[in-house]
CSV table of C-alpha atoms in Angstrom, one decimal:
chain,number,residue,atom,x,y,z
Q,1326,MET,CA,0.2,-11.6,-22.8
Q,1327,MET,CA,-2.6,-9.2,-23.5
Q,1328,SER,CA,-5.0,-9.7,-26.4
Q,1329,HIS,CA,-4.1,-7.8,-29.6
Q,1330,ASP,CA,-7.7,-6.7,-30.2
Q,1331,LEU,CA,-8.0,-4.4,-27.2
Q,1332,GLN,CA,-9.9,-1.2,-27.6
Q,1333,TRP,CA,-8.7,2.0,-25.9
Q,1334,TYR,CA,-11.2,4.7,-24.9
Q,1335,TYR,CA,-10.2,8.2,-23.7
Q,1336,PRO,CA,-13.3,9.8,-22.3
Q,1337,GLU,CA,-13.2,13.4,-21.1
Q,1338,LYS,CA,-16.3,13.1,-18.9
Q,1339,ILE,CA,-16.9,10.8,-16.0
Q,1340,SER,CA,-20.5,10.1,-17.2
Q,1341,GLU,CA,-19.0,8.9,-20.5
Q,1342,ALA,CA,-16.5,6.7,-18.7
Q,1343,LEU,CA,-19.3,5.2,-16.5
Q,1344,LYS,CA,-21.2,4.3,-19.6
Q,1345,LEU,CA,-18.2,2.7,-21.3
Q,1346,ILE,CA,-17.4,0.4,-18.4
Q,1347,GLN,CA,-20.9,-1.1,-18.5
Q,1348,LYS,CA,-19.8,-2.9,-21.8
Q,1349,GLU,CA,-18.7,-6.5,-21.3
Q,1350,GLY,CA,-14.9,-6.9,-20.9
Q,1351,VAL,CA,-14.2,-3.2,-20.7
Q,1352,ILE,CA,-12.4,-2.0,-17.6
Q,1353,LEU,CA,-11.0,1.2,-16.1
Q,1354,HIS,CA,-7.3,2.0,-16.7
Q,1355,ALA,CA,-5.5,4.4,-14.3
Q,1356,GLY,CA,-1.9,3.5,-13.7
Q,1357,GLY,CA,-2.2,0.0,-15.2
Q,1358,THR,CA,0.1,-1.7,-12.8
Q,1359,ARG,CA,-2.7,-3.9,-11.2
Q,1360,ILE,CA,-4.0,-4.9,-14.7
Q,1361,LEU,CA,-0.5,-6.0,-15.7
Q,1362,LYS,CA,-0.1,-8.0,-12.5
Q,1363,THR,CA,-3.5,-9.7,-12.6
Q,1364,GLU,CA,-4.1,-10.0,-16.4
Q,1365,PRO,CA,-7.9,-10.1,-16.2
Q,1366,ARG,CA,-9.6,-12.7,-18.5
Q,1367,ASN,CA,-11.9,-11.8,-21.5
Q,1368,LEU,CA,-10.6,-8.3,-21.6
Q,1369,LYS,CA,-11.9,-6.3,-24.5
Q,1370,GLY,CA,-11.0,-2.7,-23.8
Q,1371,PHE,CA,-9.7,-0.1,-21.5
Q,1372,VAL,CA,-11.2,3.2,-20.4
Q,1373,ASP,CA,-8.3,5.4,-19.7
Q,1374,ILE,CA,-9.1,7.9,-16.9
Q,1375,SER,CA,-6.2,10.3,-17.5
Q,1376,HIS,CA,-8.4,12.8,-19.3
Q,1377,LEU,CA,-11.0,12.9,-16.4
Q,1378,LYS,CA,-9.0,15.4,-14.4
Q,1379,LEU,CA,-9.0,13.3,-11.2
Q,1380,ASN,CA,-5.4,14.0,-10.2
Q,1381,TYR,CA,-5.8,16.7,-7.5
Q,1382,ILE,CA,-5.4,17.0,-3.8
Q,1383,LYS,CA,-7.2,19.8,-2.0
Q,1384,LYS,CA,-8.3,21.0,1.4
Q,1385,GLU,CA,-12.0,21.8,1.7
Q,1386,VAL,CA,-13.5,23.0,4.9
Q,1387,LYS,CA,-12.4,20.3,7.4
Q,1388,ASN,CA,-11.4,17.6,4.8
Q,1389,ILE,CA,-8.5,16.7,2.7
Q,1390,ILE,CA,-9.8,15.5,-0.7
Q,1391,ILE,CA,-7.7,13.2,-2.9
Q,1392,GLY,CA,-8.7,12.6,-6.5
Q,1393,ALA,CA,-8.7,9.0,-7.5
Q,1394,GLY,CA,-6.2,9.6,-10.3
Q,1395,CYS,CA,-3.5,10.8,-7.9
Q,1396,THR,CA,-0.4,8.6,-7.7
Q,1397,LEU,CA,1.0,7.4,-4.4
Q,1398,SER,CA,3.9,9.8,-5.0
Q,1399,ASP,CA,1.5,12.7,-5.3
Q,1400,VAL,CA,-0.1,11.9,-2.0
Q,1401,ILE,CA,3.3,11.4,-0.3
Q,1402,ASN,CA,4.6,14.7,-1.6
Q,1403,TYR,CA,1.4,16.5,-0.4
Q,1404,CYS,CA,1.6,15.0,3.0
Q,1405,LYS,CA,5.2,16.0,3.4
Q,1406,LYS,CA,4.6,19.5,2.1
Q,1407,THR,CA,1.6,20.2,4.3
Q,1408,ASN,CA,2.8,18.1,7.3
Q,1409,SER,CA,-0.5,16.2,7.4
Q,1410,LEU,CA,-1.8,12.6,7.3
Q,1411,ASP,CA,1.6,11.2,8.5
Q,1412,GLY,CA,0.3,7.7,9.1
Q,1413,LEU,CA,-1.0,7.5,5.5
Q,1414,CYS,CA,2.2,9.0,4.2
Q,1415,MET,CA,4.3,6.4,6.1
Q,1416,ALA,CA,2.2,3.5,4.7
Q,1417,LEU,CA,2.4,4.8,1.2
Q,1418,ALA,CA,6.2,5.5,1.4
Q,1419,GLU,CA,6.7,1.8,2.2
Q,1420,THR,CA,4.7,0.6,-0.7
Q,1421,ALA,CA,6.5,-0.8,-3.7
Q,1422,SER,CA,9.4,1.4,-5.1
Q,1423,THR,CA,9.8,5.1,-6.2
Q,1424,PRO,CA,9.1,4.4,-10.0
Q,1425,LEU,CA,6.1,2.2,-9.1
Q,1426,ARG,CA,4.7,4.8,-6.7
Q,1427,ASN,CA,4.9,7.3,-9.6
Q,1428,ARG,CA,2.5,5.1,-11.5
Q,1429,ILE,CA,0.2,3.4,-8.9
Q,1430,THR,CA,-3.0,5.5,-8.3
Q,1431,ILE,CA,-5.1,5.9,-5.3
Q,1432,GLY,CA,-8.3,4.7,-7.2
Q,1433,GLY,CA,-6.5,1.7,-8.6
Q,1434,SER,CA,-5.2,0.7,-5.1
Q,1435,LEU,CA,-8.8,0.8,-3.7
Q,1436,LYS,CA,-10.6,-0.9,-6.6
Q,1437,ASP,CA,-10.8,-4.6,-6.0
Q,1438,PHE,CA,-8.7,-4.5,-2.8
Q,1439,PRO,CA,-5.4,-5.8,-4.3
Q,1440,VAL,CA,-3.3,-7.9,-1.9
Q,1441,TRP,CA,-0.3,-5.6,-2.1
Q,1442,SER,CA,-2.2,-2.4,-1.3
Q,1443,SER,CA,-1.1,-0.8,2.0
Q,1444,LEU,CA,-3.8,1.8,1.5
Q,1445,TYR,CA,-6.8,0.2,3.2
Q,1446,SER,CA,-5.6,0.0,6.8
Q,1447,PRO,CA,-4.7,3.6,7.2
Q,1448,LEU,CA,-7.7,4.9,5.3
Q,1449,ILE,CA,-10.2,2.8,7.3
Q,1450,ALA,CA,-8.4,3.9,10.5
Q,1451,LEU,CA,-8.8,7.5,9.4
Q,1452,ASP,CA,-12.5,6.8,8.6
Q,1453,ALA,CA,-12.0,7.8,4.9
Q,1454,LYS,CA,-15.1,8.2,2.7
Q,1455,LEU,CA,-15.3,7.6,-1.0
Q,1456,GLU,CA,-17.2,9.6,-3.5
Q,1457,LEU,CA,-18.3,7.4,-6.4
Q,1458,ALA,CA,-19.3,8.8,-9.7
Q,1459,GLY,CA,-23.1,9.2,-10.1
Q,1460,VAL,CA,-23.7,8.7,-6.4
Q,1461,LYS,CA,-24.7,11.7,-4.3
Q,1462,GLU,CA,-23.9,10.4,-0.8
Q,1463,LEU,CA,-20.4,9.6,0.4
Q,1464,CYS,CA,-19.7,6.0,1.1
Q,1465,SER,CA,-17.4,4.9,4.0
Q,1466,LEU,CA,-14.5,2.8,2.9
Q,1467,GLU,CA,-15.7,0.1,5.4
Q,1468,ASP,CA,-19.1,-0.1,3.7
Q,1469,TYR,CA,-17.5,0.0,0.3
Q,1470,VAL,CA,-16.0,-3.4,1.1
Q,1471,LYS,CA,-18.6,-4.8,3.5
Q,1472,LYS,CA,-21.6,-4.0,1.3
Q,1473,ASN,CA,-19.8,-5.4,-1.7
Q,1474,ILE,CA,-20.0,-2.1,-3.6
Q,1475,ILE,CA,-16.4,-2.9,-4.5
Q,1476,LYS,CA,-17.8,-5.6,-6.9
Q,1477,SER,CA,-20.1,-3.3,-8.8
Q,1478,LYS,CA,-19.1,-1.4,-12.0
Q,1479,HIS,CA,-18.3,2.0,-10.6
Q,1480,ILE,CA,-15.8,4.8,-10.7
Q,1481,ILE,CA,-14.2,6.2,-7.6
Q,1482,LYS,CA,-14.0,9.9,-8.0
Q,1483,GLN,CA,-12.3,11.0,-4.8
Q,1484,VAL,CA,-11.3,10.0,-1.3
Q,1485,VAL,CA,-12.4,12.3,1.6
Q,1486,ILE,CA,-10.3,12.3,4.8
Q,1487,LYS,CA,-11.0,14.4,7.9
Q,1488,ASP,CA,-8.3,17.0,8.3
Q,1489,ASP,CA,-8.1,16.9,12.1
Q,1490,LYS,CA,-4.8,17.8,13.8
Q,1491,ASP,CA,-5.9,16.0,16.9
Q,1492,ILE,CA,-5.9,12.6,15.1
Q,1493,ILE,CA,-2.6,10.7,15.1
Q,1494,CYS,CA,-2.2,7.6,13.1
Q,1495,ARG,CA,0.5,4.9,12.7
Q,1496,VAL,CA,0.7,1.9,10.4
Q,1497,MET,CA,3.0,-1.2,10.4
Q,1498,ARG,CA,3.2,-3.7,7.7
Q,1499,PHE,CA,4.5,-7.2,8.0
Q,1500,ASN,CA,6.7,-8.6,5.3
Q,1501,LEU,CA,9.9,-10.4,5.4
Q,1502,VAL,CA,11.6,-8.6,2.5
Q,1503,ARG,CA,10.9,-5.0,1.9
Q,1504,PHE,CA,9.8,-5.5,-1.7
Q,1505,GLU,CA,7.4,-8.4,-0.8
Q,1506,TYR,CA,3.7,-7.8,-0.7
Q,1507,PRO,CA,2.5,-7.1,2.9
Q,1508,ILE,CA,1.2,-10.2,4.7
Q,1509,PHE,CA,-0.8,-7.9,6.8
Q,1510,ASN,CA,-1.1,-4.2,7.8
Q,1511,VAL,CA,-2.0,-2.9,11.2
Q,1512,ALA,CA,-3.2,0.7,11.5
Q,1513,VAL,CA,-4.2,2.6,14.6
Q,1514,ALA,CA,-5.7,6.1,14.6
Q,1515,LEU,CA,-6.3,8.0,17.8
Q,1516,LYS,CA,-8.1,11.3,18.4
Q,1517,VAL,CA,-6.4,12.8,21.3
Q,1518,LYS,CA,-7.2,15.8,23.4
Q,1519,ASP,CA,-5.2,16.9,26.5
Q,1520,LYS,CA,-3.4,13.5,26.4
Q,1521,VAL,CA,-6.7,11.6,26.6
Q,1522,VAL,CA,-7.8,9.3,23.8
Q,1523,MET,CA,-11.2,10.6,22.7
Q,1524,ASP,CA,-11.8,8.1,20.0
Q,1525,SER,CA,-9.8,5.3,18.4
Q,1526,ARG,CA,-10.0,3.1,15.3
Q,1527,ILE,CA,-7.9,-0.1,15.0
Q,1528,VAL,CA,-7.7,-1.9,11.7
Q,1529,ILE,CA,-5.9,-4.9,10.3
Q,1530,THR,CA,-5.9,-6.0,6.7
Q,1531,GLY,CA,-4.7,-9.4,5.3
Q,1532,VAL,CA,-7.1,-11.3,7.5
Q,1533,LYS,CA,-10.3,-13.3,7.0
Q,1534,GLY,CA,-13.0,-11.0,5.5
Q,1535,ARG,CA,-10.2,-8.7,4.0
Q,1536,PHE,CA,-10.1,-6.4,7.0
Q,1537,HIS,CA,-11.2,-6.3,10.6
Q,1538,ARG,CA,-11.8,-3.6,13.2
Q,1539,PHE,CA,-11.2,-4.3,16.8
Q,1540,LYS,CA,-14.1,-2.5,18.5
Q,1541,GLN,CA,-13.4,-4.1,21.9
Q,1542,SER,CA,-9.8,-2.9,21.9
Q,1543,GLU,CA,-11.0,0.5,20.8
Q,1544,LYS,CA,-13.4,0.7,23.7
Q,1545,VAL,CA,-10.6,0.0,26.1
Q,1546,LEU,CA,-8.4,2.8,24.6
Q,1547,ASN,CA,-11.2,5.4,24.5
Q,1548,GLY,CA,-11.2,7.8,27.5
Q,1549,SER,CA,-7.8,6.5,28.6
Q,1550,THR,CA,-4.3,8.1,28.9
Q,1551,LEU,CA,-2.7,4.9,27.4
Q,1552,THR,CA,-1.3,3.5,30.6
Q,1553,ASP,CA,0.6,0.2,30.4
Q,1554,GLU,CA,-2.4,-1.6,31.8
Q,1555,VAL,CA,-4.7,-0.1,29.2
Q,1556,ILE,CA,-2.4,-1.0,26.4
Q,1557,ALA,CA,-2.0,-4.6,27.7
Q,1558,LYS,CA,-5.8,-4.9,28.1
Q,1559,SER,CA,-6.4,-3.6,24.6
Q,1560,THR,CA,-3.9,-6.0,23.2
Q,1561,GLU,CA,-5.7,-8.9,24.8
Q,1562,TYR,CA,-8.8,-8.1,22.7
Q,1563,PHE,CA,-6.7,-7.7,19.6
Q,1564,VAL,CA,-7.1,-11.2,18.2
Q,1565,PRO,CA,-6.9,-11.3,14.3
Q,1566,LYS,CA,-8.1,-14.3,12.5
Q,1567,PHE,CA,-5.9,-15.3,9.6
Q,1568,HIS,CA,-6.3,-17.7,6.7
Q,1569,HIS,CA,-4.1,-20.8,6.4
Q,1570,ASP,CA,-1.0,-20.0,4.4
Q,1571,TYR,CA,1.8,-22.3,3.4
Q,1572,LYS,CA,4.5,-19.8,4.6
Q,1573,TYR,CA,3.2,-18.6,7.9
Q,1574,SER,CA,0.7,-20.3,10.3
Q,1575,PRO,CA,-2.3,-18.3,11.5
Q,1576,GLU,CA,-0.9,-18.6,15.1
Q,1577,TYR,CA,2.4,-17.1,14.0
Q,1578,ARG,CA,0.8,-14.2,12.2
Q,1579,GLU,CA,-1.5,-13.6,15.1
Q,1580,HIS,CA,1.4,-13.4,17.5
Q,1581,ILE,CA,3.4,-11.0,15.2
Q,1582,ALA,CA,0.3,-8.8,14.7
Q,1583,LYS,CA,-0.2,-8.5,18.5
Q,1584,VAL,CA,3.4,-7.4,18.9
Q,1585,TYR,CA,3.0,-4.9,16.1
Q,1586,PHE,CA,-0.2,-3.6,17.6
Q,1587,ASN,CA,1.4,-3.2,21.0
Q,1588,ASP,CA,4.4,-1.4,19.4
Q,1589,ILE,CA,2.1,1.0,17.5
Q,1590,VAL,CA,0.1,2.0,20.5
Q,1591,LYS,CA,3.3,2.5,22.5
Q,1592,GLU,CA,4.7,4.7,19.7
Q,1593,LEU,CA,1.4,6.7,19.6
Q,1594,LYS,CA,1.7,7.2,23.4
Q,1595,GLU,CA,5.2,8.7,22.8
Q,1596,ASP,CA,3.6,10.9,20.1
Q,1597,MET,CA,1.0,12.1,22.6
Q,1598,LYS,CA,3.8,13.6,24.8
R,173,MET,CA,-1.3,-0.6,-35.4
R,174,ARG,CA,0.8,2.5,-35.6
R,175,GLN,CA,0.9,5.4,-33.2
R,176,VAL,CA,2.9,8.6,-32.8
R,177,PHE,CA,4.9,9.0,-29.6
R,178,LYS,CA,7.1,11.8,-28.4
R,179,ILE,CA,10.4,10.1,-27.4
R,180,ASN,CA,13.6,12.0,-26.5
R,181,SER,CA,11.9,15.2,-27.8
R,182,VAL,CA,11.3,13.7,-31.3
R,183,GLU,CA,7.9,12.6,-32.5
R,184,LYS,CA,8.1,9.2,-34.0
R,185,GLU,CA,5.5,6.7,-35.4
R,186,LEU,CA,5.9,3.3,-33.7
R,187,THR,CA,4.4,-0.1,-34.5
R,188,LEU,CA,2.7,-1.8,-31.6
R,189,ASN,CA,-0.2,-3.9,-30.4
R,190,PRO,CA,-2.9,-2.2,-28.2
R,191,GLY,CA,-2.0,-4.5,-25.2
R,192,ASP,CA,1.8,-3.9,-25.4
R,193,THR,CA,3.7,-2.4,-22.6
R,194,LEU,CA,5.8,0.7,-23.2
R,195,LEU,CA,8.9,-1.5,-22.7
R,196,GLN,CA,7.9,-3.9,-25.5
R,197,THR,CA,7.0,-1.0,-27.8
R,198,LEU,CA,10.2,0.8,-27.2
R,199,ARG,CA,12.4,-2.2,-27.7
R,200,ASP,CA,10.5,-3.5,-30.7
R,201,ASN,CA,11.0,-0.1,-32.4
R,202,GLY,CA,14.8,0.1,-31.8
R,203,TYR,CA,15.0,1.8,-28.4
R,204,THR,CA,17.2,-1.0,-27.0
R,205,GLU,CA,18.8,1.2,-24.5
R,206,VAL,CA,15.7,0.5,-22.4
R,207,LYS,CA,16.6,-2.9,-20.9
R,208,CYS,CA,14.2,-5.8,-20.2
R,209,GLY,CA,15.0,-7.3,-16.8
R,210,CYS,CA,12.3,-8.8,-14.7
R,211,SER,CA,9.2,-7.5,-16.6
R,212,GLU,CA,7.5,-7.2,-13.2
R,213,GLY,CA,8.4,-3.7,-12.1
R,214,GLU,CA,11.0,-4.9,-9.5
R,215,CYS,CA,14.5,-4.4,-11.1
R,216,GLY,CA,14.3,-1.0,-12.6
R,217,ALA,CA,16.3,-1.9,-15.7
R,218,CYS,CA,13.5,-0.6,-17.9
R,219,LEU,CA,13.1,2.8,-16.3
R,220,VAL,CA,12.2,5.7,-18.5
R,221,LEU,CA,11.1,9.2,-17.7
R,222,LEU,CA,7.5,9.9,-18.2
R,223,GLU,CA,6.8,13.6,-18.0
R,224,ASP,CA,10.1,13.8,-16.0
R,225,MET,CA,9.1,11.1,-13.5
R,226,PRO,CA,10.9,7.7,-13.5
R,227,VAL,CA,8.5,4.8,-14.2
R,228,ASN,CA,9.0,1.1,-14.9
R,229,SER,CA,8.2,0.9,-18.7
R,230,CYS,CA,7.3,-2.8,-18.2
R,231,GLN,CA,4.4,-1.7,-16.0
R,232,VAL,CA,3.0,0.9,-18.3
R,233,PHE,CA,0.7,0.3,-21.3
R,234,ALA,CA,2.1,2.1,-24.3
R,235,MET,CA,-1.3,3.3,-25.4
R,236,SER,CA,-1.9,5.0,-22.0
R,237,VAL,CA,1.0,7.4,-22.6
R,238,LYS,CA,0.7,8.2,-26.3
R,239,ASP,CA,0.4,11.9,-25.6
R,240,LYS,CA,3.0,12.1,-22.8
R,241,LYS,CA,6.7,13.1,-23.0
R,242,ILE,CA,8.9,10.0,-22.8
R,243,SER,CA,12.6,10.0,-22.3
R,244,THR,CA,15.0,7.1,-22.4
R,245,VAL,CA,18.6,7.3,-21.2
R,246,LYS,CA,19.7,8.4,-24.7
R,247,GLY,CA,17.5,11.5,-24.2
R,248,ILE,CA,19.7,12.5,-21.3
R,249,GLY,CA,23.1,11.9,-23.0
R,250,ASN,CA,24.7,9.6,-25.4
R,251,LEU,CA,28.1,8.1,-26.2
R,252,PHE,CA,29.4,11.2,-27.8
R,253,HIS,CA,27.8,13.7,-25.5
R,254,PRO,CA,27.4,12.0,-22.2
R,255,HIS,CA,25.6,13.7,-19.4
R,256,ILE,CA,27.5,14.5,-16.2
R,257,ILE,CA,25.7,11.7,-14.4
R,258,GLN,CA,26.7,9.2,-17.1
R,259,LYS,CA,30.3,10.4,-16.8
R,260,ALA,CA,30.2,10.1,-13.1
R,261,PHE,CA,29.0,6.5,-13.4
R,262,VAL,CA,32.0,5.7,-15.6
R,263,GLU,CA,34.5,7.5,-13.5
R,264,ALA,CA,33.3,5.9,-10.2
R,265,GLY,CA,33.3,2.4,-11.8
R,266,ALA,CA,29.6,2.2,-11.1
R,267,ASP,CA,29.0,0.3,-14.3
R,268,GLN,CA,30.3,-3.2,-14.3
R,269,CYS,CA,28.1,-5.3,-16.7
R,270,GLY,CA,26.1,-2.2,-17.5
R,271,PHE,CA,22.7,-3.8,-17.6
R,272,CYS,CA,21.2,-1.8,-14.8
R,273,THR,CA,23.0,1.4,-15.7
R,274,PRO,CA,20.4,3.0,-18.0
R,275,GLY,CA,17.8,2.6,-15.2
R,276,MET,CA,20.2,3.8,-12.5
R,277,VAL,CA,21.0,6.9,-14.6
R,278,ILE,CA,17.4,7.7,-15.2
R,279,ALA,CA,16.5,7.4,-11.5
R,280,SER,CA,19.6,9.5,-10.6
R,281,TYR,CA,18.7,12.1,-13.2
R,282,ALA,CA,15.1,12.4,-11.8
R,283,LEU,CA,16.4,12.7,-8.3
R,284,LEU,CA,19.0,15.4,-9.0
R,285,LYS,CA,16.5,17.4,-11.1
R,286,LYS,CA,14.1,17.5,-8.1
R,287,ASN,CA,16.7,17.6,-5.4
R,288,PRO,CA,20.2,18.8,-6.5
R,289,LYS,CA,21.8,18.2,-3.1
R,290,PRO,CA,20.4,14.8,-1.9
R,291,THR,CA,21.6,13.1,1.3
R,292,LYS,CA,22.8,9.5,1.1
R,293,GLN,CA,19.4,8.4,2.5
R,294,GLU,CA,17.6,10.4,-0.2
R,295,ILE,CA,19.8,8.7,-2.9
R,296,ASN,CA,19.0,5.3,-1.4
R,297,GLU,CA,15.3,6.1,-1.5
R,298,ALA,CA,15.4,7.4,-5.0
R,299,LEU,CA,17.2,4.2,-6.2
R,300,ASP,CA,15.0,1.9,-4.2
R,301,GLY,CA,13.5,0.5,-7.4
R,302,ASN,CA,16.8,-0.3,-9.1
R,303,LEU,CA,18.6,-3.6,-8.6
R,304,CYS,CA,22.3,-4.1,-9.4
R,305,ARG,CA,23.8,-7.6,-9.1
R,306,CYS,CA,27.4,-6.5,-9.7
R,307,THR,CA,28.5,-3.4,-7.9
R,308,GLY,CA,27.0,-3.8,-4.4
R,309,TYR,CA,25.7,-0.2,-4.8
R,310,VAL,CA,28.6,1.5,-3.1
R,311,LYS,CA,30.1,2.8,-6.4
R,312,ILE,CA,26.6,3.8,-7.7
R,313,ILE,CA,25.8,5.9,-4.6
R,314,GLU,CA,29.3,7.4,-5.0
R,315,ALA,CA,28.6,8.3,-8.6
R,316,VAL,CA,25.4,10.0,-7.8
R,317,GLU,CA,27.1,12.0,-5.0
R,318,ASN,CA,29.9,13.0,-7.4
R,319,ALA,CA,27.4,14.0,-10.0
R,320,ALA,CA,25.5,16.0,-7.5
R,321,ALA,CA,28.7,17.8,-6.4
R,322,ILE,CA,29.4,18.8,-10.0
R,323,LEU,CA,25.9,19.6,-11.2
R,324,SER,CA,24.0,22.7,-10.7
R,325,PRO,CA,20.2,22.7,-11.1
R,326,LYS,CA,20.7,24.9,-14.1
R,327,VAL,CA,22.8,22.3,-16.0
R,328,ILE,CA,20.4,19.4,-15.4
């Protein structure tokens, strides 16, 4: 049950919104679904971002730029229409349900790294960058989490993703029931030229430290044609570390994650043909 | 507090608390056709159209949509003037206890407006946020297919 004394603010400029969220107990409101799930304590007000005009998706030079106010449905529709970012599209299409995807925003799914977000693994695999309000330089999504920028009072303006047709990406999420929050997400992105892997990024979320990149496995894949030996070797280095959980042991999840990783790389190999 | 909302094409002043969800606000002000099921965004009984997009009203703060167009199932059709989708639900026997029906009709309406000739897979996807504990979904899917066959995009 939310407090009855909440204040709503509807700023029209980002600078105004940035000022407002510095007040104690005042937080950003985009779709509102995360707030209703987590019910933050000592809440005094909401800064609604719907008037900030952050709901756009555009192509600029070699990037696809997604405004933080876009809903998951907006991104899915864009990806389908333009036949781009299929890994991201797949991950988002498996998140929650149609009516929730119409409400959950990209910014809200990145802020605070909610456990149910399936957005992080594909975006880190695709080396996405964030533009934060009032900050000139782009910040990689990896740094956003690792350097704890995520904890500061900030506003995500947009997500910048390379628009490179040579990059193929696949994501798998582990949950027993479709509607359940993902236990973990594995994403693999490969930059491929003439059937050779030029670069790779392998990411898992839902592990210790929120996410992990497997640089040793990436090294094995880079420069290869994804032979069975290469895939097997890369899988050997894919050893995620999970927290203890009353439902699934870390060993069980590690085993499943390895199977998923192996399957993804095999699927990507098919895509390369 | 009191706030004007545009519901079913009519501007109406409603009483609410600033932290209330759209579901609470609608039901407290007489829009009981919007059903309260799980209150967690999982059952779809509380679906409404927000700018023609189906959303779980239990997962939306009312004050965040004060200047948006809201439509409940009665905005689509009512007892005396039912919409073709509503008729199709009755004719197919897709409404047993009827609790999930308003949400199902809203989701179906949004789908058919966007995609007048959906495949079975597309219907399943569009209704992925609606739970029914009576029908087993077969009759519901049939109702949407029947409605799609009758409806033209112009009518909807």
